[in-house]
PDB file of C-alpha atoms in Angstrom:
ATOM      1  CA  UNK A   1       0.058   0.175  -0.064  1.00 64.00           C
ATOM      2  CA  UNK A   2       2.973   2.292   0.742  1.00 79.00           C
ATOM      3  CA  UNK A   3       4.180   2.245  -2.736  1.00 84.00           C
ATOM      4  CA  UNK A   4       0.777   3.026  -4.125  1.00 91.00           C
ATOM      5  CA  UNK A   5       0.158   5.997  -1.910  1.00 93.00           C
ATOM      6  CA  UNK A   6       3.808   7.240  -2.714  1.00 93.00           C
ATOM      7  CA  UNK A   7       3.303   6.874  -6.409  1.00 93.00           C
ATOM      8  CA  UNK A   8      -0.153   8.618  -6.395  1.00 94.00           C
ATOM      9  CA  UNK A   9       1.379  11.543  -4.124  1.00 93.00           C
ATOM     10  CA  UNK A  10       4.509  12.095  -5.781  1.00 94.00           C
ATOM     11  CA  UNK A  11       3.556  14.459  -8.682  1.00 94.00           C
ATOM     12  CA  UNK A  12       1.914  16.723  -6.128  1.00 92.00           C
ATOM     13  CA  UNK A  13       5.066  16.750  -4.054  1.00 91.00           C
ATOM     14  CA  UNK A  14       6.793  17.390  -7.148  1.00 91.00           C
ATOM     15  CA  UNK A  15       4.776  20.271  -7.979  1.00 91.00           C
ATOM     16  CA  UNK A  16       4.769  21.935  -4.513  1.00 87.00           C
ATOM     17  CA  UNK A  17       8.457  21.032  -3.708  1.00 84.00           C
ATOM     18  CA  UNK A  18       7.793  21.711   0.139  1.00 75.00           C
ATOM     19  CA  UNK A  19      11.238  20.571   0.864  1.00 75.00           C
ATOM     20  CA  UNK A  20      12.884  23.408  -0.848  1.00 76.00           C
ATOM     21  CA  UNK A  21      10.929  26.326   0.944  1.00 74.00           C
ATOM     22  CA  UNK A  22      12.986  26.567   4.066  1.00 71.00           C
ATOM     23  CA  UNK A  23      16.484  25.493   5.044  1.00 71.00           C
ATOM     24  CA  UNK A  24      18.237  25.503   1.586  1.00 72.00           C
ATOM     25  CA  UNK A  25      21.326  23.445   1.290  1.00 77.00           C
ATOM     26  CA  UNK A  26      20.238  20.960   3.689  1.00 85.00           C
ATOM     27  CA  UNK A  27      18.881  18.314   1.105  1.00 87.00           C
ATOM     28  CA  UNK A  28      20.216  18.651  -2.343  1.00 92.00           C
ATOM     29  CA  UNK A  29      23.183  18.180  -4.587  1.00 94.00           C
ATOM     30  CA  UNK A  30      23.992  19.770  -7.879  1.00 97.00           C
ATOM     31  CA  UNK A  31      26.694  18.602 -10.542  1.00 97.00           C
ATOM     32  CA  UNK A  32      27.531  18.986 -14.044  1.00 98.00           C
ATOM     33  CA  UNK A  33      28.395  16.220 -16.379  1.00 98.00           C
ATOM     34  CA  UNK A  34      30.510  16.702 -19.458  1.00 98.00           C
ATOM     35  CA  UNK A  35      30.392  14.117 -22.223  1.00 98.00           C
ATOM     36  CA  UNK A  36      31.214  13.954 -25.848  1.00 97.00           C
ATOM     37  CA  UNK A  37      28.840  15.361 -28.215  1.00 96.00           C
ATOM     38  CA  UNK A  38      27.861  12.038 -29.699  1.00 95.00           C
ATOM     39  CA  UNK A  39      27.320  10.569 -26.373  1.00 96.00           C
ATOM     40  CA  UNK A  40      25.405  13.766 -25.255  1.00 95.00           C
ATOM     41  CA  UNK A  41      22.792  13.108 -28.062  1.00 94.00           C
ATOM     42  CA  UNK A  42      21.849   9.717 -26.338  1.00 94.00           C
ATOM     43  CA  UNK A  43      22.670   9.952 -22.702  1.00 96.00           C
ATOM     44  CA  UNK A  44      18.972  10.932 -21.506  1.00 97.00           C
ATOM     45  CA  UNK A  45      17.436   8.374 -23.531  1.00 95.00           C
ATOM     46  CA  UNK A  46      20.187   5.808 -22.221  1.00 94.00           C
ATOM     47  CA  UNK A  47      19.189   6.505 -18.750  1.00 96.00           C
ATOM     48  CA  UNK A  48      15.346   6.391 -19.470  1.00 96.00           C
ATOM     49  CA  UNK A  49      15.876   3.156 -21.249  1.00 95.00           C
ATOM     50  CA  UNK A  50      17.735   1.644 -18.125  1.00 95.00           C
ATOM     51  CA  UNK A  51      15.317   2.910 -15.565  1.00 95.00           C
ATOM     52  CA  UNK A  52      12.398   1.354 -17.751  1.00 94.00           C
ATOM     53  CA  UNK A  53      14.325  -1.936 -17.749  1.00 94.00           C
ATOM     54  CA  UNK A  54      14.697  -1.734 -13.795  1.00 91.00           C
ATOM     55  CA  UNK A  55      18.598  -1.657 -14.342  1.00 91.00           C
ATOM     56  CA  UNK A  56      18.501   1.452 -11.790  1.00 94.00           C
ATOM     57  CA  UNK A  57      17.000   0.319  -8.549  1.00 92.00           C
ATOM     58  CA  UNK A  58      14.390   2.559  -6.791  1.00 94.00           C
ATOM     59  CA  UNK A  59      14.490   4.985  -9.793  1.00 96.00           C
ATOM     60  CA  UNK A  60      11.423   5.760 -11.690  1.00 96.00           C
ATOM     61  CA  UNK A  61      11.210   7.871 -15.049  1.00 97.00           C
ATOM     62  CA  UNK A  62       8.903  10.853 -14.526  1.00 97.00           C
ATOM     63  CA  UNK A  63       9.343  12.444 -17.766  1.00 97.00           C
ATOM     64  CA  UNK A  64      11.562  12.629 -20.669  1.00 97.00           C
ATOM     65  CA  UNK A  65      11.486  15.623 -23.061  1.00 96.00           C
ATOM     66  CA  UNK A  66      13.550  15.242 -26.083  1.00 93.00           C
ATOM     67  CA  UNK A  67      12.710  18.766 -27.399  1.00 93.00           C
ATOM     68  CA  UNK A  68      13.964  20.184 -24.048  1.00 94.00           C
ATOM     69  CA  UNK A  69      17.006  17.823 -23.814  1.00 96.00           C
ATOM     70  CA  UNK A  70      15.789  17.079 -20.193  1.00 98.00           C
ATOM     71  CA  UNK A  71      14.713  14.336 -17.854  1.00 98.00           C
ATOM     72  CA  UNK A  72      13.191  13.903 -14.434  1.00 98.00           C
ATOM     73  CA  UNK A  73      13.537  10.733 -12.417  1.00 98.00           C
ATOM     74  CA  UNK A  74      11.847  10.080  -8.963  1.00 97.00           C
ATOM     75  CA  UNK A  75      13.833   8.224  -6.421  1.00 97.00           C
ATOM     76  CA  UNK A  76      11.793   6.489  -3.836  1.00 95.00           C
ATOM     77  CA  UNK A  77      13.711   5.280  -0.685  1.00 93.00           C
ATOM     78  CA  UNK A  78      13.311   1.316  -0.225  1.00 90.00           C
ATOM     79  CA  UNK A  79      11.141   1.022   2.843  1.00 90.00           C
ATOM     80  CA  UNK A  80       9.480   4.278   3.794  1.00 91.00           C
ATOM     81  CA  UNK A  81       9.244   5.827   0.394  1.00 95.00           C
ATOM     82  CA  UNK A  82      10.733   9.432   0.661  1.00 93.00           C
ATOM     83  CA  UNK A  83      10.646  11.037  -2.463  1.00 95.00           C
ATOM     84  CA  UNK A  84      13.798  12.537  -3.880  1.00 96.00           C
ATOM     85  CA  UNK A  85      13.655  14.094  -7.415  1.00 96.00           C
ATOM     86  CA  UNK A  86      16.580  14.115  -9.854  1.00 98.00           C
ATOM     87  CA  UNK A  87      16.485  16.514 -12.747  1.00 97.00           C
ATOM     88  CA  UNK A  88      18.821  16.611 -15.777  1.00 98.00           C
ATOM     89  CA  UNK A  89      19.063  19.140 -18.413  1.00 98.00           C
ATOM     90  CA  UNK A  90      21.371  19.967 -21.383  1.00 98.00           C
ATOM     91  CA  UNK A  91      23.079  23.186 -20.346  1.00 97.00           C
ATOM     92  CA  UNK A  92      25.233  23.599 -23.351  1.00 96.00           C
ATOM     93  CA  UNK A  93      26.583  21.634 -26.345  1.00 96.00           C
ATOM     94  CA  UNK A  94      29.059  22.296 -29.205  1.00 97.00           C
ATOM     95  CA  UNK A  95      30.668  20.040 -31.745  1.00 96.00           C
ATOM     96  CA  UNK A  96      33.006  18.459 -29.180  1.00 97.00           C
ATOM     97  CA  UNK A  97      31.045  18.098 -26.012  1.00 98.00           C
ATOM     98  CA  UNK A  98      27.796  18.248 -24.270  1.00 98.00           C
ATOM     99  CA  UNK A  99      27.231  19.674 -20.774  1.00 98.00           C
ATOM    100  CA  UNK A 100      24.358  18.451 -18.535  1.00 98.00           C
ATOM    101  CA  UNK A 101      23.065  20.156 -15.457  1.00 98.00           C
ATOM    102  CA  UNK A 102      22.084  17.513 -12.872  1.00 98.00           C
ATOM    103  CA  UNK A 103      19.996  18.473  -9.808  1.00 97.00           C
ATOM    104  CA  UNK A 104      18.872  16.037  -6.976  1.00 96.00           C
ATOM    105  CA  UNK A 105      16.684  17.179  -3.933  1.00 93.00           C
ATOM    106  CA  UNK A 106      14.347  15.791  -1.382  1.00 91.00           C
ATOM    107  CA  UNK A 107      10.865  16.804  -2.033  1.00 90.00           C
ATOM    108  CA  UNK A 108       9.514  16.807   1.722  1.00 90.00           C
ATOM    109  CA  UNK A 109       9.976  16.114   5.380  1.00 87.00           C
ATOM    110  CA  UNK A 110       7.348  13.518   5.325  1.00 90.00           C
ATOM    111  CA  UNK A 111       7.838  10.236   3.100  1.00 93.00           C
ATOM    112  CA  UNK A 112       5.533  10.204   0.127  1.00 94.00           C
ATOM    113  CA  UNK A 113       3.843   7.065   1.534  1.00 95.00           C
ATOM    114  CA  UNK A 114       2.037   9.094   4.388  1.00 93.00           C
ATOM    115  CA  UNK A 115      -1.449   9.492   3.508  1.00 95.00           C
ATOM    116  CA  UNK A 116      -2.226  13.160   2.824  1.00 94.00           C
ATOM    117  CA  UNK A 117       1.634  14.105   2.830  1.00 91.00           C
ATOM    118  CA  UNK A 118       1.234  16.929   0.254  1.00 90.00           C
ATOM    119  CA  UNK A 119      -1.214  18.603   2.755  1.00 88.00           C
ATOM    120  CA  UNK A 120       0.382  17.593   5.829  1.00 91.00           C
ATOM    121  CA  UNK A 121       3.918  18.727   4.766  1.00 85.00           C
ATOM    122  CA  UNK A 122       2.664  22.392   4.895  1.00 81.00           C
ATOM    123  CA  UNK A 123       2.386  21.988   8.791  1.00 83.00           C
ATOM    124  CA  UNK A 124       5.963  20.414   8.923  1.00 79.00           C
ATOM    125  CA  UNK A 125       7.721  22.798   6.351  1.00 77.00           C
ATOM    126  CA  UNK A 126       9.581  24.507   9.341  1.00 79.00           C
ATOM    127  CA  UNK A 127      11.086  21.321  10.613  1.00 79.00           C
ATOM    128  CA  UNK A 128      14.579  21.179   9.149  1.00 79.00           C
ATOM    129  CA  UNK A 129      15.885  17.936   7.901  1.00 83.00           C
ATOM    130  CA  UNK A 130      18.933  16.838   6.100  1.00 84.00           C
ATOM    131  CA  UNK A 131      19.450  14.190   3.259  1.00 89.00           C
ATOM    132  CA  UNK A 132      22.653  12.776   4.908  1.00 90.00           C
ATOM    133  CA  UNK A 133      24.005  12.827   1.457  1.00 93.00           C
ATOM    134  CA  UNK A 134      21.580  10.633  -0.241  1.00 95.00           C
ATOM    135  CA  UNK A 135      21.031  13.293  -3.130  1.00 95.00           C
ATOM    136  CA  UNK A 136      24.860  13.147  -3.817  1.00 96.00           C
ATOM    137  CA  UNK A 137      24.455   9.463  -3.921  1.00 96.00           C
ATOM    138  CA  UNK A 138      21.571   9.375  -6.369  1.00 97.00           C
ATOM    139  CA  UNK A 139      23.586  11.442  -8.879  1.00 97.00           C
ATOM    140  CA  UNK A 140      26.787   9.224  -8.287  1.00 96.00           C
ATOM    141  CA  UNK A 141      24.412   6.162  -9.100  1.00 97.00           C
ATOM    142  CA  UNK A 142      23.349   7.536 -12.308  1.00 97.00           C
ATOM    143  CA  UNK A 143      26.836   8.625 -13.392  1.00 97.00           C
ATOM    144  CA  UNK A 144      28.413   5.314 -12.334  1.00 95.00           C
ATOM    145  CA  UNK A 145      25.759   3.441 -14.385  1.00 96.00           C
ATOM    146  CA  UNK A 146      26.491   5.623 -17.505  1.00 96.00           C
ATOM    147  CA  UNK A 147      30.041   4.596 -17.027  1.00 95.00           C
ATOM    148  CA  UNK A 148      29.376   1.177 -16.886  1.00 94.00           C
ATOM    149  CA  UNK A 149      27.529   1.396 -20.123  1.00 93.00           C
ATOM    150  CA  UNK A 150      30.776   2.791 -21.651  1.00 94.00           C
ATOM    151  CA  UNK A 151      29.953   6.487 -21.504  1.00 94.00           C
ATOM    152  CA  UNK A 152      33.000   8.587 -20.664  1.00 94.00           C
ATOM    153  CA  UNK A 153      31.807  11.319 -18.246  1.00 95.00           C
ATOM    154  CA  UNK A 154      33.333  14.112 -16.376  1.00 97.00           C
ATOM    155  CA  UNK A 155      31.463  14.830 -13.190  1.00 97.00           C
ATOM    156  CA  UNK A 156      31.834  17.817 -11.169  1.00 96.00           C
ATOM    157  CA  UNK A 157      29.622  18.617  -8.029  1.00 95.00           C
ATOM    158  CA  UNK A 158      28.855  22.397  -7.913  1.00 94.00           C
ATOM    159  CA  UNK A 159      26.793  21.976  -4.629  1.00 93.00           C
ATOM    160  CA  UNK A 160      26.351  19.102  -1.979  1.00 90.00           C
ATOM    161  CA  UNK A 161      24.018  19.375   1.163  1.00 88.00           C
ATOM    162  CA  UNK A 162      25.384  20.704   4.353  1.00 84.00           C
ATOM    163  CA  UNK A 163      24.435  17.322   5.948  1.00 83.00           C
ATOM    164  CA  UNK A 164      26.587  15.236   3.548  1.00 88.00           C
ATOM    165  CA  UNK A 165      29.152  13.092   5.579  1.00 87.00           C
ATOM    166  CA  UNK A 166      32.693  13.876   4.477  1.00 83.00           C
ATOM    167  CA  UNK A 167      33.415  10.152   3.698  1.00 87.00           C
ATOM    168  CA  UNK A 168      30.779  10.366   0.661  1.00 85.00           C
ATOM    169  CA  UNK A 169      32.684  13.186  -0.907  1.00 78.00           C
ATOM    170  CA  UNK A 170      35.590  10.979  -2.126  1.00 72.00           C
TER     171      UNK A 170
END
């Protein structure tokens, strides 16, 4: 039942994004990925296909927009179904390389599996919470998967949560 409730409420949590209202910097990570121009053309569709084939555990494809060169993935934590959102967008491209902006963030203090979470989260918006580095790990999991597929990728983190343990920064 928790999975069903989480999936039903995820779009609302995505739209209102209460986790980003207060205490910015406690539950997000941003990175850039630089790949060859040729690999950049298929990067998003490769990730989307991998998620559809369940090759990336706990990730779910929310949207793939080839026109905007962007994709959005939902990540549900295994047991309680907190919702983290990963957005990837082509930032720039030239004849040699493509650069993607990658952003992962926690949607809410409450798990998406809690009934009425989108409404209840308004009450808890002032409660500070950290991600413990989970959003950093989401980005790393996606880039590791791309590397395993043979896509050469240069990853640079431009921001990591203040609650990310130093051991994860290696």
